[in-house]
Amino acid sequence: MGKLELTYKKIIDFIDWIKYLFYSVFVFLDIDKDVVKILFWLMMIDTVFGIIKTIALEKQFKIKILALGFLSKLTILLIPMTIALIGKGLKYDFRWFVTSVMNILIVSDVISILSNWISIRQKIELK
């Protein structure tokens, strides 16, 4: 195996580790796994559309910006998870809050995907 293949494998392993960590927390919190999967795939689609938009608008593609964007999406998920964990520790049920935040994030990602698609089609940056 070459150095590039080992680096790629490490990145894939890290992504899998993060994914399993999030899944296990959501299972522990008794959050609907389907909502988590939908949000995860929408985040992936949004990321791909963001990359395509960057290329279509002839902007400079930077892996650092891609990584920061993806990490910011994951950290947004930490807020409802943390509150749900606190609630579980205090014997309160905050699943409604987590589900509401997840639904808002799903709508937000769909809007982002649509705005990226419009930006790609019209070759303009939408805010």
Coordinates of C-alpha atoms in Angstrom, one line a residue:
M1 CA 0.0 0.0 0.0
G2 CA 1.2 3.5 -0.8
K3 CA 1.2 6.4 1.5
L4 CA -1.8 7.9 -0.2
E5 CA -3.8 4.7 0.2
L6 CA -3.0 4.6 3.9
T7 CA -4.0 8.2 4.4
Y8 CA -7.3 7.6 2.6
K9 CA -7.9 4.5 4.7
K10 CA -7.2 6.5 7.9
I11 CA -9.7 9.2 6.8
I12 CA -12.4 6.6 6.0
D13 CA -11.8 4.8 9.3
F14 CA -12.1 8.1 11.2
I15 CA -15.3 9.0 9.4
D16 CA -16.7 5.6 10.3
W17 CA -15.7 6.0 13.9
I18 CA -17.4 9.4 14.1
K19 CA -20.5 7.9 12.4
Y20 CA -20.7 5.0 14.9
L21 CA -20.2 7.3 17.8
F22 CA -23.1 9.5 16.8
Y23 CA -25.3 6.4 16.0
S24 CA -24.6 4.9 19.4
V25 CA -25.4 8.2 21.2
F26 CA -28.7 8.5 19.3
V27 CA -29.5 4.9 20.1
F28 CA -28.8 5.5 23.8
L29 CA -31.0 8.5 23.7
D30 CA -33.7 6.6 22.0
I31 CA -33.8 9.0 19.0
D32 CA -35.3 7.9 15.8
K33 CA -32.4 6.4 13.7
D34 CA -34.2 7.1 10.5
V35 CA -34.2 10.9 11.2
V36 CA -30.4 10.6 12.0
K37 CA -29.8 8.7 8.7
I38 CA -31.8 11.2 6.7
L39 CA -29.9 14.1 8.2
F40 CA -26.6 12.4 7.7
W41 CA -27.3 11.8 4.0
L42 CA -28.6 15.3 3.5
M43 CA -25.4 16.7 5.0
M44 CA -23.4 14.5 2.6
I45 CA -25.5 15.7 -0.4
D46 CA -25.2 19.3 0.7
T47 CA -21.4 18.9 1.0
V48 CA -21.2 17.4 -2.6
F49 CA -23.4 20.2 -3.9
G50 CA -21.1 22.7 -2.2
I51 CA -18.1 21.2 -3.9
I52 CA -19.8 21.3 -7.3
K53 CA -20.9 24.9 -6.7
T54 CA -17.3 25.9 -5.8
I55 CA -16.1 24.3 -9.1
A56 CA -18.9 25.8 -11.1
L57 CA -18.3 29.3 -9.8
E58 CA -14.6 28.9 -10.5
K59 CA -13.6 29.5 -6.9
Q60 CA -10.5 28.0 -5.4
F61 CA -11.3 24.7 -3.8
K62 CA -9.7 24.3 -0.3
I63 CA -9.9 21.0 1.6
K64 CA -9.6 23.0 4.8
I65 CA -12.8 24.9 4.2
L66 CA -14.5 21.7 3.3
A67 CA -13.4 20.0 6.5
L68 CA -14.4 23.1 8.6
G69 CA -17.8 23.1 7.0
F70 CA -18.4 19.5 7.6
L71 CA -17.1 19.8 11.2
S72 CA -19.4 22.7 11.8
K73 CA -22.4 20.6 10.7
L74 CA -21.4 17.9 13.1
T75 CA -20.9 20.3 16.0
I76 CA -24.4 21.7 15.5
L77 CA -25.6 18.1 16.3
L78 CA -23.7 18.2 19.5
I79 CA -26.0 20.9 21.0
P80 CA -29.2 18.8 21.0
M81 CA -27.3 15.6 21.9
T82 CA -25.7 17.4 24.9
I83 CA -29.1 18.7 26.1
A84 CA -30.7 15.2 25.7
L85 CA -27.8 13.6 27.6
I86 CA -28.2 16.2 30.4
G87 CA -32.0 15.5 30.5
K88 CA -31.4 11.7 30.5
G89 CA -29.0 12.1 33.5
L90 CA -31.6 14.2 35.3
K91 CA -34.4 11.8 34.4
Y92 CA -36.1 14.3 32.0
D93 CA -37.3 13.4 28.5
F94 CA -35.8 15.9 26.0
R95 CA -36.4 13.7 23.0
W96 CA -39.0 16.2 21.7
F97 CA -36.3 18.9 21.7
V98 CA -33.8 16.8 19.9
T99 CA -36.4 15.7 17.3
S100 CA -37.4 19.3 16.8
V101 CA -33.8 20.4 16.3
M102 CA -33.1 17.5 13.9
N103 CA -36.2 18.4 11.9
I104 CA -35.0 22.1 11.7
L105 CA -31.6 20.9 10.6
I106 CA -33.2 18.7 7.9
V107 CA -35.1 21.7 6.5
S108 CA -32.0 23.8 6.7
D109 CA -29.9 21.3 4.7
V110 CA -32.7 21.0 2.1
I111 CA -32.7 24.8 1.7
S112 CA -28.9 24.7 1.4
I113 CA -29.0 22.0 -1.2
L114 CA -31.6 24.0 -3.2
S115 CA -29.6 27.2 -3.0
N116 CA -26.4 25.4 -4.1
W117 CA -28.3 23.9 -7.0
I118 CA -29.6 27.3 -8.0
S119 CA -26.1 28.8 -7.7
I120 CA -24.7 26.0 -9.9
R121 CA -27.5 26.5 -12.6
Q122 CA -27.3 30.3 -12.6
K123 CA -23.5 30.6 -11.9
I124 CA -24.1 33.1 -9.2
E125 CA -23.4 33.1 -5.5
L126 CA -26.7 33.0 -3.4
K127 CA -26.6 34.2 0.2

